[in-house]
Coordinates of C-alpha atoms in Angstrom, one line a residue:
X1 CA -18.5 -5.1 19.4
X2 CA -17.2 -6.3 15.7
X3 CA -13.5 -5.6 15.8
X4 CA -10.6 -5.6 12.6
X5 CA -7.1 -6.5 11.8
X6 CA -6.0 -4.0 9.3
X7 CA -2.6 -5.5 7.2
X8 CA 0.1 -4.1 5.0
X9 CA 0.7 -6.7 2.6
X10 CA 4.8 -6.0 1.6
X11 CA 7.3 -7.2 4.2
X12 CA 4.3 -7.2 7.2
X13 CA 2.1 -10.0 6.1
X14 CA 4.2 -11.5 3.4
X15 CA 8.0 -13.1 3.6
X16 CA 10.5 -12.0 1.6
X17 CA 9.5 -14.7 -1.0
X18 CA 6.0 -12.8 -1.1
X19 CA 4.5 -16.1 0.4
X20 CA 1.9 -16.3 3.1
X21 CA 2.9 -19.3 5.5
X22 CA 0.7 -22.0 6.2
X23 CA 0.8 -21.2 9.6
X24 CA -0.4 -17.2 8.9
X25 CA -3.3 -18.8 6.9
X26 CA -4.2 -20.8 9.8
X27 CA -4.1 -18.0 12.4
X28 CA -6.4 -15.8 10.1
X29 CA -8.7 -18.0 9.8
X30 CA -9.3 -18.2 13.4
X31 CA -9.8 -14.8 13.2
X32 CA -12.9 -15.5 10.6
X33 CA -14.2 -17.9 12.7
X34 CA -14.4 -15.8 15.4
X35 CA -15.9 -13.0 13.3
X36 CA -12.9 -10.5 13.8
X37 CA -13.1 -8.5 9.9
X38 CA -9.9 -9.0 8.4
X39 CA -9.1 -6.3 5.9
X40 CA -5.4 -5.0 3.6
X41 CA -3.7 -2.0 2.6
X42 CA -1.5 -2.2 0.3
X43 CA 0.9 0.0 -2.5
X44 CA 0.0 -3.0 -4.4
X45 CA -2.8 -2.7 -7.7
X46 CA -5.7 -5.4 -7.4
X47 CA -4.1 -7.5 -10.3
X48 CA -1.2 -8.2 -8.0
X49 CA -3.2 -9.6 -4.6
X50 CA -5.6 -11.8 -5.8
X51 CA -3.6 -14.4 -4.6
X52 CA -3.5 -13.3 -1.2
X53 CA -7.1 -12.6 -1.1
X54 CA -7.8 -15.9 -2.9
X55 CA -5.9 -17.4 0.5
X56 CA -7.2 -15.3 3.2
X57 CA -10.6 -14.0 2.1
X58 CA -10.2 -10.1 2.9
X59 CA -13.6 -8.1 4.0
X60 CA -12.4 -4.9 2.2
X61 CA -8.7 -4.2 0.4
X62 CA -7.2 -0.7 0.3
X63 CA -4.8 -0.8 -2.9
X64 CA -2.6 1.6 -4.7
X65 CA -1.8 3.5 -1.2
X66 CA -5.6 4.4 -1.4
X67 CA -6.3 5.2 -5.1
X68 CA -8.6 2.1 -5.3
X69 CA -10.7 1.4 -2.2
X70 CA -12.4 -2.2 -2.7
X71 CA -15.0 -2.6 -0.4
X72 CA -17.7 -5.1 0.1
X73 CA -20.3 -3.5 -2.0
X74 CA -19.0 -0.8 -4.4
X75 CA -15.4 0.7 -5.2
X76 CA -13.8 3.9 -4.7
X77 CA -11.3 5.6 -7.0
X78 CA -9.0 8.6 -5.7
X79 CA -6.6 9.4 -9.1
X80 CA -4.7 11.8 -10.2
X81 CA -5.8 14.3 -12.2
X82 CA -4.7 14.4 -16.1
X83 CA -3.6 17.7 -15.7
X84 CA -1.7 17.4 -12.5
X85 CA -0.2 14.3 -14.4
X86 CA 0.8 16.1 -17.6
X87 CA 2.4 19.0 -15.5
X88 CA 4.3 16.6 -13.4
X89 CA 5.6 14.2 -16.2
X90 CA 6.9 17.4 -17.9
X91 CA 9.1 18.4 -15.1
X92 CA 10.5 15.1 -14.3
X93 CA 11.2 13.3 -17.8
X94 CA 14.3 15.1 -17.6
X95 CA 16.1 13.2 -14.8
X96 CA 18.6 11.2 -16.2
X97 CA 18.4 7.7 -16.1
X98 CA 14.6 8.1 -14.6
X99 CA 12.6 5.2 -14.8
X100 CA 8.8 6.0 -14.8
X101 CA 5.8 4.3 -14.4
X102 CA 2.3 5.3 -14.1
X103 CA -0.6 2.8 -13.1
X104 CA -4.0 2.9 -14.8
X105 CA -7.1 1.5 -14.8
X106 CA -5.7 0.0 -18.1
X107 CA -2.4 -1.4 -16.4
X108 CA 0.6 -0.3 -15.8
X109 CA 2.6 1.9 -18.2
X110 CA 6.4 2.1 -18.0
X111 CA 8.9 4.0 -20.0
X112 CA 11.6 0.8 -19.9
X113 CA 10.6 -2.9 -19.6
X114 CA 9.4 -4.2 -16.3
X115 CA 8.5 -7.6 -16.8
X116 CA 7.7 -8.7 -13.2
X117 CA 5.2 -5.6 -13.4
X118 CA 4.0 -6.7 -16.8
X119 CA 4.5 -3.5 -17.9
X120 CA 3.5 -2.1 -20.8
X121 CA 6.3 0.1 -22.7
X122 CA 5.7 3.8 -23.2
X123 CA 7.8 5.9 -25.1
X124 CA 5.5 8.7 -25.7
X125 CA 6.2 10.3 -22.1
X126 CA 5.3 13.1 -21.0
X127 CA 2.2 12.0 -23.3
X128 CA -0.8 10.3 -21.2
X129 CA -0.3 6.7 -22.6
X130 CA -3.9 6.3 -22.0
X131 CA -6.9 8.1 -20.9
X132 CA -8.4 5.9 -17.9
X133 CA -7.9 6.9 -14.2
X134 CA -4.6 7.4 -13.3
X135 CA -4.0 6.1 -9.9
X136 CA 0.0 6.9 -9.3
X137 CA 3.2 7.6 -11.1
X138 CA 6.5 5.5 -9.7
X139 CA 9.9 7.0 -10.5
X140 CA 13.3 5.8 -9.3
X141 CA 17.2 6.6 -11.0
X142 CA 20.3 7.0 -10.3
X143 CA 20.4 10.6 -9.3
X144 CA 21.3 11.2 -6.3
X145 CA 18.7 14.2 -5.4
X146 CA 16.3 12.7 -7.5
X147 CA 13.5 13.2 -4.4
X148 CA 14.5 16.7 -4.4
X149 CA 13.7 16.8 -8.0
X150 CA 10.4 14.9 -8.0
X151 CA 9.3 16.8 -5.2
X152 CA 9.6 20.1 -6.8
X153 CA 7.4 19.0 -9.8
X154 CA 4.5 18.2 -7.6
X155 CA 0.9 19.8 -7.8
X156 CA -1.5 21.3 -5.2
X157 CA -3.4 18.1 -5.4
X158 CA -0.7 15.3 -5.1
X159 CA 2.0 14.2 -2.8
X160 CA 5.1 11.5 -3.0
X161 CA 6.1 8.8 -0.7
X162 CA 9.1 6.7 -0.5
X163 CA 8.9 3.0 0.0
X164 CA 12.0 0.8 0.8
X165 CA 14.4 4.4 0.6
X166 CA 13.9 4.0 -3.3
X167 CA 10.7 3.6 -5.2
X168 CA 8.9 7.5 -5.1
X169 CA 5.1 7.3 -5.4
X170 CA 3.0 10.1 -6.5
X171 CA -1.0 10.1 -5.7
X172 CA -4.1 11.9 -5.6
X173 CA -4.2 13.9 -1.8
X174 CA -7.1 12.0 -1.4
X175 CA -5.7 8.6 -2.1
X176 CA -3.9 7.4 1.3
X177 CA -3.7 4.6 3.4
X178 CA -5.1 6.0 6.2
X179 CA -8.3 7.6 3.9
X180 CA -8.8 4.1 2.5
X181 CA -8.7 2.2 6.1
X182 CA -10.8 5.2 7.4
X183 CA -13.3 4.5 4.4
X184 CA -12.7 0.2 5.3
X185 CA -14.0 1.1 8.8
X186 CA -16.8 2.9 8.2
X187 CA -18.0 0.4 5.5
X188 CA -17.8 -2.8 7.8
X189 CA -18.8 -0.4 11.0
X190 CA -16.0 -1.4 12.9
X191 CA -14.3 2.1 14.9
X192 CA -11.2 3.7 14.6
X193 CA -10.3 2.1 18.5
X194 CA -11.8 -0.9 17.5
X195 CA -8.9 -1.8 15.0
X196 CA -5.3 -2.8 14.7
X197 CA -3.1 -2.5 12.1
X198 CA 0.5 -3.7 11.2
X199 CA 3.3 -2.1 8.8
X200 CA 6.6 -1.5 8.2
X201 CA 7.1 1.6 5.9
X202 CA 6.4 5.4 5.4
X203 CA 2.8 5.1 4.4
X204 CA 1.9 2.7 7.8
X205 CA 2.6 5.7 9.8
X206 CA -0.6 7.7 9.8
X207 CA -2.7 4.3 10.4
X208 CA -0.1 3.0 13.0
X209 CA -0.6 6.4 14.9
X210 CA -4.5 6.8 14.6
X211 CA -5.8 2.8 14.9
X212 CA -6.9 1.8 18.2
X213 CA -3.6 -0.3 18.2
X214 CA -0.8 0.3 15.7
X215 CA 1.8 -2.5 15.4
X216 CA 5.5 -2.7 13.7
X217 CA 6.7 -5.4 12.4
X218 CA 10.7 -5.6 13.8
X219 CA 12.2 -5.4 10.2
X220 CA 9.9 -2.0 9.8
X221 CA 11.8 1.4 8.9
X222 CA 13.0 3.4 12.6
X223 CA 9.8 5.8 11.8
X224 CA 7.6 3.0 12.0
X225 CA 9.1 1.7 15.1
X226 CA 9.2 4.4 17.1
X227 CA 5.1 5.1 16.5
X228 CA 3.6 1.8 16.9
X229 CA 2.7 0.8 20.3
X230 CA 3.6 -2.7 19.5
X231 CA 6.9 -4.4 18.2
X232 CA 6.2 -7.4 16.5
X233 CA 8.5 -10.6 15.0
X234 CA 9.8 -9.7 11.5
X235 CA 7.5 -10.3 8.2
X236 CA 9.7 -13.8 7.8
X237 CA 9.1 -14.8 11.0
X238 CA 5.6 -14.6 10.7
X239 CA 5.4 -11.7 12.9
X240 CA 1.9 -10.5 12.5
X241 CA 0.2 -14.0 13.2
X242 CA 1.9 -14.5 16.2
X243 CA 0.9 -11.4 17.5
X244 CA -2.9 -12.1 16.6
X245 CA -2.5 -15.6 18.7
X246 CA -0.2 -14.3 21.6
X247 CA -2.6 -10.9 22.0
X248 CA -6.0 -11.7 20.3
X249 CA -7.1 -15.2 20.1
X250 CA -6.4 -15.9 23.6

C-alpha cells in the first residue's frame, strides 16, 4: 500500500531562516528509500521552491494555495478570472496605504517595491498589468478593518485567507490546498487515509482535518492545533522530521 507525507513548506518544514536542516534532508530521504511519496503545499509560486525541491526531490508540489498544481506528468492551473480581478481591484485600491500584489504566470506584479519578491512595480492598478493567468492578489495596510474591506469586494468565484494574521490572499474557489493535495493523491494513487500532512496556518486546516493523519507543528496558529490529531516539535526544531522517524520509519 504506497503511502505520502504531504508538507507545508513556511514555518512547518522550513526554519525561520527558510533553511531545511541537514538532518530534515536526511530523514526524507529515508522516506524515498523506502518508497513513501513525499509531496508540498505551499502559498509559495514555483520560482520560489526550487531550492527545496532541488534538496528533497518532491513527487508532486501544490503551489500558490492551489492555483498551480505541479504534478508528475502535466500541470494544473486554478486562476482568477480577469473579470473577478478587475471588479475586485476596483473596490480595494482605495484602502489607504494598501499594498497590492497580484501573481501571474508572468511574475509577480506589486504596486510598491518588494525586492525580496522581485516584484515588478505596477502603477496602472486597478489596470490588469498583464494578461497571463492570474493566480492570486496579496493585500496588506495599515487599516485596521482592512479584512472587512477586502472581504466585501470579493466575487462569487473567489475567497481570501489570512496567513501569519496579516498577508490576505485572494484565489480562484477552485484553487485550494486541499483541492491541490486531493488532485496530488489521486495522481500518485496514494488515498486520502493513506496520507499525512503537517501545517501551521489557516489554509492547513481543511487537509489537517480530511488526511488520514493531520499533524501541527507546536508553533502552528490555535486553529491548527486544536484539528490536528498530532502535536508536533516546532518548524525550528525540526518538528516534522522527528515525527516521520519517532512515528514512521520505525
Amino acid at each position: 500500500m504506497k503511502k505520502a507525507i504531504i508538507t507545508d513548506l513556511d514555518r512547518t518544514l522550513l526554519h525561520t531562516d527558510k533553511t531545511v536542516s541537514e538532518y530534515t534532508c536526511a530523514i526524507l530521504k529515508k522516506c524515498h528509500d523506502r518508497g513513501i511519496i513525499l509531496m508540498a503545499a505551499t502559498a509559495r509560486p514555483e520560482r520560489a521552491i526550487l531550492t527545496y525541491h532541488n534538496q528533497i526531490g518532491f513527487e508532486a508540489i501544490t503551489t500558490l494555495n492551489g492555483a498551480r498544481i505541479i504534478l508528475p506528468h502535466g500541470i494544473i492551473e486554478n486562476g482568477i478570472t480577469p473579470s473577478s480581478a478587475e471588479h475586485i481591484l476596483k473596490k480595494v485600491i482605495m484602502i489607504p496605504d494598501l499594498v497590492l500584489s497580484m501573481e501571474t504566470g508572468k511574475g509577480i506584479f506589486s504596486n510598491v517595491s518588494i525586492p525580496e519578491w522581485d516584484a515588478t512595480v505596477f502603477s496602472g492598478f486597478p489596470a490588469l498589468p498583464t494578461e497571463s493567468i492570474i493566480y492570486k492578489l496579496l493585500l496588506s495596510g495599515k487599516t485596521s478593518n482592512i479584512q472587512q474591506e477586502v472581504k466585501k469586494a470579493l466575487t462569487i468565484d473567489t475567497y481570501m485567507t489570512v496567513a501569519e494574521g496579516k498577508l490576505i490572499q485572494i484565489m480562484s474557489t477552485a484553487a485550494t490546498k486541499w483541492n491541490g493535495i486531493k488532485t496530488m493523491l489521486k495522481a500518485v494513487g496514494v488515498r486520502q487515509n493513506d496520507a499525512i500532512y503537517f501545517g501551521d496556518d489557516n489554509d492547513d486546516i481543511e487537509a489537517i482535518k480530511n488526511c488520514g493523519v493531520g499533524v501541527a507543528v507546536s508553533n502552528a496558529i490555535d486553529e491548527v492545533l486544536d484539528a490536528a490529531d498530532f502535536i508536533t516539535e516546532s518548524n525550528d526544531m525540526d518538528g516534522v522530521a522527528q515525527y516521520i522517524e519517532k512515528k514512521i520509519l520505525v
